[in-house]
Amino acid sequence: MATPNGTKMACPAPMKATSNGAFQGDDPLHFALPLLILQICLVIVLTRALAYILKPIRQPRVIAEIIGGILLGPSAIGRSKSFLHTVFPTRSMTVLDTVANIGLLFFLFLVGLELDMRSIRHTGRKALGIALAGISLPFALGIGTSFVLRSTISEGVSKAPFLVFMGVAMSITAFPVLARILAELKLLTTDIGRIAMSAAAVNDVAAWVLLALAIAISGSDDSPVIALWVLLCGVAFLIVAFFVLRPGLALMARRSLEGEPVKEIHICITLSLVLAASFVTDTIGIHALFGAFVVGILVPKEGPFAGILIEKIEDLVSGLFLPLYFVSSGLKTNVATISGATSWGLLVLVICTACIGKILGTFIVSRLCKVPIRESLALAFLMNTKGLVELIVLNIGKDRKVLNDQTFAIMVLMALFTTFITTPIVTAVYKPARKAAPYKHRTVKRKDIDSEFRILACFHSTRNIPTIINLIESSRGTRRQKLCVYAIHLMELSERSSAISMIHKARSNGLPFWNKKHENKDQMVIAFEAYRQLSSVIVRPMTAISALSNIHEDICTSAAQKRVAIILIPFHKHQRLDGAMESLGHSFHLVNKRVLHHAPCSVGILVDRGFGGTTQVSASNVSYKIVVPFFGGPDDREALAYGMRMAEHPGILLNVIRFVPSPGKSLKFDKSVIEDNVDHEEDELMLSEFKSTHSDKEKESNLYEEMLVENKAEESNLYEEMLVENKAEVVDALKALNKYNLFLVGRMVPTVPLVNKTDCPELGPVGSFLASSEFSTTASVLVVQQYNPSANLHPLVEEQAYYGETSSMPDSPHGVPPV
C-alpha cells in the first residue's frame, strides 16, 4: 500500500481468532474473539446502566442504546485515541460490524413477526389517512431540506439517492418503539393508541418500500438500467417468497400444535430461511435486512409457532447482539463535526422540519377526522417517534456514501431528540382520565343480599388457577343472586419483543385488555371458559399487560369500572415441595401493597397451599372445611361475611371461632399491634378508623347474631367462643386448626402480633402468622381487608355519576349495560 509521499506501508495483518493466553506472552486484545467479548460486555454494561438512569423519566431502552453508542464513539469516550485504538481498533471493526449485522438480521425478523399484515389490510380510513399524511408531508419537507444540505455541508453527493434517503429518514415512525411507549403510558387500548398502532404499521411497511427504492438507486453505478434491474429482482423475490416460502412456513406452523413442543428441525429450517433470504436480497442489492424482514412477515401468527421462534432468539439477539449495532453507529457519529453557526443552524433546521412535518401533518388530518384537539396533538407527537429503523436508514446511507460524517451526525441527533421528547410531551398533553360510575356494593357484606356478587380474581400463572377456581366455586352459595367473576391475567410488560406479541394477542376494547374473542387459545383462558360452561357462574377472562411498578393501576381501575365487591390477588410467595414459602420477587410484594392502599373495594390476599388440590373440583365433589378465627374489627367482620356466604354451599363446613379474653385480661388493641404495619397515610387512617370501632362492639355482636340465625339450620357448621389469656393460647388454638382447608381472617384485627418478626406486615398480626411456614403446609389462607372510603385518599379512578345519580347507584346503572 503506497502512502502520499511514495513510500510503501504494509497492510495490518488480519486478527487471529483466539490467543494462547497472557502467560504465553499474547495480548488478548490483539485477537478477535477476546476483543469481541470485551466489546460486548462493555456495551451491555454501559447501555443497561443508561437505561436504568433513564427509566424514571420513562424513556425507551433504544434511547439508552443510541446514547451509549455515541458516548463510546469519537464524540465522547472515543476522543481518547488510546481507548479507541485499544478497545475499538480499526481492524476489529469488520468482525464487530458482521456480528452486529447478524444480530440486526434476526431482530428485523422479530419485527416482521410482530407485524400482522391482516391488521394492516383492515386499517380504517382514519388511521390510513393519518399514516399517509405522516409519510407524505415529512417526505416532502425532507426533500426540501436535502437541497439546503447539498448546497452547504453535503456538496458533491448524488442528487437522487440523497433526496430519497433524506425523505425516508424524515418520514419514518418506529413501530416497535412506539408500541413500547404506548404500553408504558397505558394508551394501547385507547382510541389514540389503536390509531397510532395502525398508522405506524402502515408507515413501517411504506418506509421499507421507500428504503428499498433508495438503496436501488444509490448503487455505485449511475446507470438507471441497473437500478431498474435491482427493483425488478426485488419484486421477483417478493413473489417467490409469497408463493414458495409462505406455504412452507404455514405447513410447519400447522404441524406445531398447541401444548406440544415445536420440532427442532422446524426452528432450524426457519432460521436458515432467514439467512438464505438475507443472502438473496443482499445479492440483488437491496440489503440483507429485507430478506429477514420479509420472512418474519410471512410466518403465520396463529398458533404457538411464532411465539416459540420469538422465545428462541429474542433474548440473545436483543440482549447481546443488537446493542452492538448501536455502538457501530455511535463509532461513526462524531458530534464534533457539527461546528460553527452553519452546522448548528442546519441541525436546528433538520429537527424543526422533521417535527413540523410529522406533527403538523398528523395533527391536521386528525382534526379533519374529528379527533379532539388533545388527542390529535398527542397522536402527532407519538407518530414523530424514531428508533432503530431510522438508524438503519442512516447507516445504509453512510455506507453507500450518500451521507457524509456531518450529515450523519446531524440526522442521528435528530432521531435521538425526536424520540426523547415523545414520552414527556405526550404525558403532559394527554393523560386519559380513568372514569367509572359510582356504585354501592363495594364489600362482601351488604343489606341487599339478592344483588349480584362481583369478584375480580387476579392470577400470574397457571399455578394460581386451580385454587382460584375452587375458591370461586366455594363462593357461589345457594341464594338467588348471580356470581360474576372477572378473571384477570397479570402479565409483566418487559423489554422483550414477545411483550409486543402479547399486546397483539390481548388487545381489544377497554382497559386493561378485555378478551372478547371466543377463539382465544390461551391455556389460562381455556381453564376459566371450561369452568364457566360447567357452572352457573359468569366468568369474563381478561388480560392486563403493564410494568409491575404500575400494574396495580390496571387492577384497581378494572375493579372500579366493573363494580366488583372484592379483589382476590395471589400472595407474593408460593409453597415449595418441602413446604417452605418462596418469594416470587419484591416487585410482586409491592403490587399487593399498592392494591391494598388504592383498591376501590374490599381486597383478599390468597396464600395458596393447594386449596382443593392441583385440579379443579366439580361442584358435586366440593368438600372443604373452612375456619374463621374472629377477633373483631371491620376486616374480621368482612372475613366472617365471606365465610357466611361460603357456608351456603352444601359442600362447605364452616367453623367460626370467636376469641375473647378472660375476665380482667385483654388481647385486643394496644399500641404495638398495628404500629409496625403503618407505613402510609392510608394505613394511618385505617388505624384511626380501627380505634374508633374497637370500643364499639355493636356491629360485631349484630353480625354474629345474624350469622347464628341465618345458619341455625346448618347443623354441620360450628360456632364457638374460646377464652384465651395470652398470645400463646391463641397460637396453640390456631395450630390445632391447621388441618382445615382454608382460613378466612381479617387483615387489621385487634390482637397482639402472633409472630415476633415478619417480612409481610401487610397481612396483619394474624395473617402474617398463618402465612408463615411454621404454621401449616396444607391450609390456605385468605386475608381480607374491608373497603374503607376514608382511607382511599388518592383514588385512581374518577367517579362520574350518570344522569344525576349519586354514590347510592346500583351496580348496573341506567345507560351503562352490565358487562
PDB file of N, CA, C and O in Angstrom, residues 672-701:
ATOM      1  N   SER A 672     -48.747  -1.369  70.112  1.00  0.00           N
ATOM      2  CA  SER A 672     -47.784  -2.073  69.278  1.00  0.00           C
ATOM      3  C   SER A 672     -48.424  -2.973  68.244  1.00  0.00           C
ATOM      4  O   SER A 672     -47.760  -3.514  67.383  1.00  0.00           O
ATOM      5  N   VAL A 673     -49.750  -3.144  68.326  1.00  0.00           N
ATOM      6  CA  VAL A 673     -50.388  -4.122  67.439  1.00  0.00           C
ATOM      7  C   VAL A 673     -50.262  -3.723  65.980  1.00  0.00           C
ATOM      8  O   VAL A 673     -49.824  -4.468  65.140  1.00  0.00           O
ATOM      9  N   ILE A 674     -50.655  -2.498  65.670  1.00  0.00           N
ATOM     10  CA  ILE A 674     -50.733  -2.088  64.281  1.00  0.00           C
ATOM     11  C   ILE A 674     -49.582  -1.176  63.877  1.00  0.00           C
ATOM     12  O   ILE A 674     -49.310  -1.003  62.712  1.00  0.00           O
ATOM     13  N   GLU A 675     -48.889  -0.580  64.857  1.00  0.00           N
ATOM     14  CA  GLU A 675     -47.890   0.419  64.521  1.00  0.00           C
ATOM     15  C   GLU A 675     -46.843  -0.099  63.544  1.00  0.00           C
ATOM     16  O   GLU A 675     -46.398   0.601  62.656  1.00  0.00           O
ATOM     17  N   ASP A 676     -46.436  -1.372  63.713  1.00  0.00           N
ATOM     18  CA  ASP A 676     -45.429  -1.932  62.828  1.00  0.00           C
ATOM     19  C   ASP A 676     -45.924  -2.039  61.394  1.00  0.00           C
ATOM     20  O   ASP A 676     -45.137  -2.135  60.467  1.00  0.00           O
ATOM     21  N   ASN A 677     -47.247  -2.043  61.225  1.00  0.00           N
ATOM     22  CA  ASN A 677     -47.807  -2.219  59.893  1.00  0.00           C
ATOM     23  C   ASN A 677     -48.201  -0.904  59.243  1.00  0.00           C
ATOM     24  O   ASN A 677     -48.711  -0.897  58.139  1.00  0.00           O
ATOM     25  N   VAL A 678     -48.016   0.211  59.928  1.00  0.00           N
ATOM     26  CA  VAL A 678     -48.426   1.502  59.397  1.00  0.00           C
ATOM     27  C   VAL A 678     -47.243   2.145  58.691  1.00  0.00           C
ATOM     28  O   VAL A 678     -46.315   2.603  59.317  1.00  0.00           O
ATOM     29  N   ASP A 679     -47.305   2.132  57.358  1.00  0.00           N
ATOM     30  CA  ASP A 679     -46.237   2.724  56.568  1.00  0.00           C
ATOM     31  C   ASP A 679     -46.732   3.887  55.735  1.00  0.00           C
ATOM     32  O   ASP A 679     -45.954   4.645  55.206  1.00  0.00           O
ATOM     33  N   HIS A 680     -48.043   4.031  55.604  1.00  0.00           N
ATOM     34  CA  HIS A 680     -48.591   5.014  54.688  1.00  0.00           C
ATOM     35  C   HIS A 680     -49.715   5.783  55.363  1.00  0.00           C
ATOM     36  O   HIS A 680     -50.268   5.369  56.375  1.00  0.00           O
ATOM     37  N   GLU A 681     -50.044   6.889  54.732  1.00  0.00           N
ATOM     38  CA  GLU A 681     -51.105   7.745  55.248  1.00  0.00           C
ATOM     39  C   GLU A 681     -52.431   7.003  55.277  1.00  0.00           C
ATOM     40  O   GLU A 681     -53.230   7.154  56.195  1.00  0.00           O
ATOM     41  N   GLU A 682     -52.666   6.136  54.241  1.00  0.00           N
ATOM     42  CA  GLU A 682     -53.912   5.374  54.202  1.00  0.00           C
ATOM     43  C   GLU A 682     -54.018   4.444  55.401  1.00  0.00           C
ATOM     44  O   GLU A 682     -55.065   4.289  56.002  1.00  0.00           O
ATOM     45  N   ASP A 683     -52.893   3.775  55.755  1.00  0.00           N
ATOM     46  CA  ASP A 683     -52.918   2.863  56.893  1.00  0.00           C
ATOM     47  C   ASP A 683     -53.171   3.613  58.189  1.00  0.00           C
ATOM     48  O   ASP A 683     -53.800   3.092  59.106  1.00  0.00           O
ATOM     49  N   GLU A 684     -52.654   4.842  58.281  1.00  0.00           N
ATOM     50  CA  GLU A 684     -52.876   5.626  59.493  1.00  0.00           C
ATOM     51  C   GLU A 684     -54.364   5.935  59.650  1.00  0.00           C
ATOM     52  O   GLU A 684     -54.913   5.912  60.751  1.00  0.00           O
ATOM     53  N   LEU A 685     -55.031   6.231  58.522  1.00  0.00           N
ATOM     54  CA  LEU A 685     -56.464   6.479  58.590  1.00  0.00           C
ATOM     55  C   LEU A 685     -57.222   5.207  58.954  1.00  0.00           C
ATOM     56  O   LEU A 685     -58.184   5.234  59.705  1.00  0.00           O
ATOM     57  N   MET A 686     -56.756   4.072  58.427  1.00  0.00           N
ATOM     58  CA  MET A 686     -57.378   2.803  58.790  1.00  0.00           C
ATOM     59  C   MET A 686     -57.201   2.539  60.275  1.00  0.00           C
ATOM     60  O   MET A 686     -58.081   2.006  60.943  1.00  0.00           O
ATOM     61  N   LEU A 687     -56.051   2.929  60.791  1.00  0.00           N
ATOM     62  CA  LEU A 687     -55.769   2.735  62.210  1.00  0.00           C
ATOM     63  C   LEU A 687     -56.715   3.577  63.058  1.00  0.00           C
ATOM     64  O   LEU A 687     -57.273   3.104  64.054  1.00  0.00           O
ATOM     65  N   SER A 688     -56.944   4.841  62.648  1.00  0.00           N
ATOM     66  CA  SER A 688     -57.845   5.689  63.409  1.00  0.00           C
ATOM     67  C   SER A 688     -59.272   5.149  63.332  1.00  0.00           C
ATOM     68  O   SER A 688     -60.014   5.163  64.310  1.00  0.00           O
ATOM     69  N   GLU A 689     -59.659   4.650  62.142  1.00  0.00           N
ATOM     70  CA  GLU A 689     -60.978   4.034  61.988  1.00  0.00           C
ATOM     71  C   GLU A 689     -61.088   2.815  62.884  1.00  0.00           C
ATOM     72  O   GLU A 689     -62.117   2.559  63.509  1.00  0.00           O
ATOM     73  N   PHE A 690     -59.997   2.059  62.940  1.00  0.00           N
ATOM     74  CA  PHE A 690     -59.969   0.847  63.754  1.00  0.00           C
ATOM     75  C   PHE A 690     -60.148   1.189  65.230  1.00  0.00           C
ATOM     76  O   PHE A 690     -60.885   0.539  65.946  1.00  0.00           O
ATOM     77  N   LYS A 691     -59.471   2.258  65.682  1.00  0.00           N
ATOM     78  CA  LYS A 691     -59.592   2.654  67.081  1.00  0.00           C
ATOM     79  C   LYS A 691     -61.018   3.071  67.412  1.00  0.00           C
ATOM     80  O   LYS A 691     -61.540   2.751  68.482  1.00  0.00           O
ATOM     81  N   SER A 692     -61.646   3.761  66.461  1.00  0.00           N
ATOM     82  CA  SER A 692     -62.990   4.252  66.746  1.00  0.00           C
ATOM     83  C   SER A 692     -63.995   3.105  66.844  1.00  0.00           C
ATOM     84  O   SER A 692     -64.981   3.209  67.552  1.00  0.00           O
ATOM     85  N   THR A 693     -63.737   2.028  66.097  1.00  0.00           N
ATOM     86  CA  THR A 693     -64.675   0.915  66.137  1.00  0.00           C
ATOM     87  C   THR A 693     -64.297  -0.123  67.181  1.00  0.00           C
ATOM     88  O   THR A 693     -65.080  -1.026  67.444  1.00  0.00           O
ATOM     89  N   HIS A 694     -63.112   0.010  67.742  1.00  0.00           N
ATOM     90  CA  HIS A 694     -62.646  -1.000  68.693  1.00  0.00           C
ATOM     91  C   HIS A 694     -63.527  -1.067  69.931  1.00  0.00           C
ATOM     92  O   HIS A 694     -63.877  -2.135  70.415  1.00  0.00           O
ATOM     93  N   SER A 695     -63.924   0.084  70.416  1.00  0.00           N
ATOM     94  CA  SER A 695     -64.736   0.107  71.631  1.00  0.00           C
ATOM     95  C   SER A 695     -66.212  -0.137  71.347  1.00  0.00           C
ATOM     96  O   SER A 695     -67.002  -0.303  72.264  1.00  0.00           O
ATOM     97  N   ASP A 696     -66.571  -0.125  70.059  1.00  0.00           N
ATOM     98  CA  ASP A 696     -67.971  -0.311  69.686  1.00  0.00           C
ATOM     99  C   ASP A 696     -68.187  -1.753  69.249  1.00  0.00           C
ATOM    100  O   ASP A 696     -67.824  -2.147  68.154  1.00  0.00           O
ATOM    101  N   LYS A 697     -68.813  -2.555  70.122  1.00  0.00           N
ATOM    102  CA  LYS A 697     -68.986  -3.982  69.833  1.00  0.00           C
ATOM    103  C   LYS A 697     -70.340  -4.280  69.187  1.00  0.00           C
ATOM    104  O   LYS A 697     -70.646  -5.430  68.896  1.00  0.00           O
ATOM    105  N   GLU A 698     -71.107  -3.242  68.951  1.00  0.00           N
ATOM    106  CA  GLU A 698     -72.476  -3.474  68.494  1.00  0.00           C
ATOM    107  C   GLU A 698     -72.503  -4.150  67.118  1.00  0.00           C
ATOM    108  O   GLU A 698     -73.252  -5.103  66.894  1.00  0.00           O
ATOM    109  N   LYS A 699     -71.659  -3.649  66.174  1.00  0.00           N
ATOM    110  CA  LYS A 699     -71.666  -4.212  64.835  1.00  0.00           C
ATOM    111  C   LYS A 699     -71.273  -5.683  64.850  1.00  0.00           C
ATOM    112  O   LYS A 699     -71.868  -6.511  64.171  1.00  0.00           O
ATOM    113  N   GLU A 700     -70.237  -5.986  65.654  1.00  0.00           N
ATOM    114  CA  GLU A 700     -69.765  -7.365  65.700  1.00  0.00           C
ATOM    115  C   GLU A 700     -70.822  -8.278  66.313  1.00  0.00           C
ATOM    116  O   GLU A 700     -71.069  -9.385  65.836  1.00  0.00           O
ATOM    117  N   SER A 701     -71.464  -7.810  67.367  1.00  0.00           N
ATOM    118  CA  SER A 701     -72.489  -8.625  68.018  1.00  0.00           C
ATOM    119  C   SER A 701     -73.662  -8.865  67.081  1.00  0.00           C
ATOM    120  O   SER A 701     -74.193  -9.984  66.990  1.00  0.00           O
TER     121      SER A 701
END
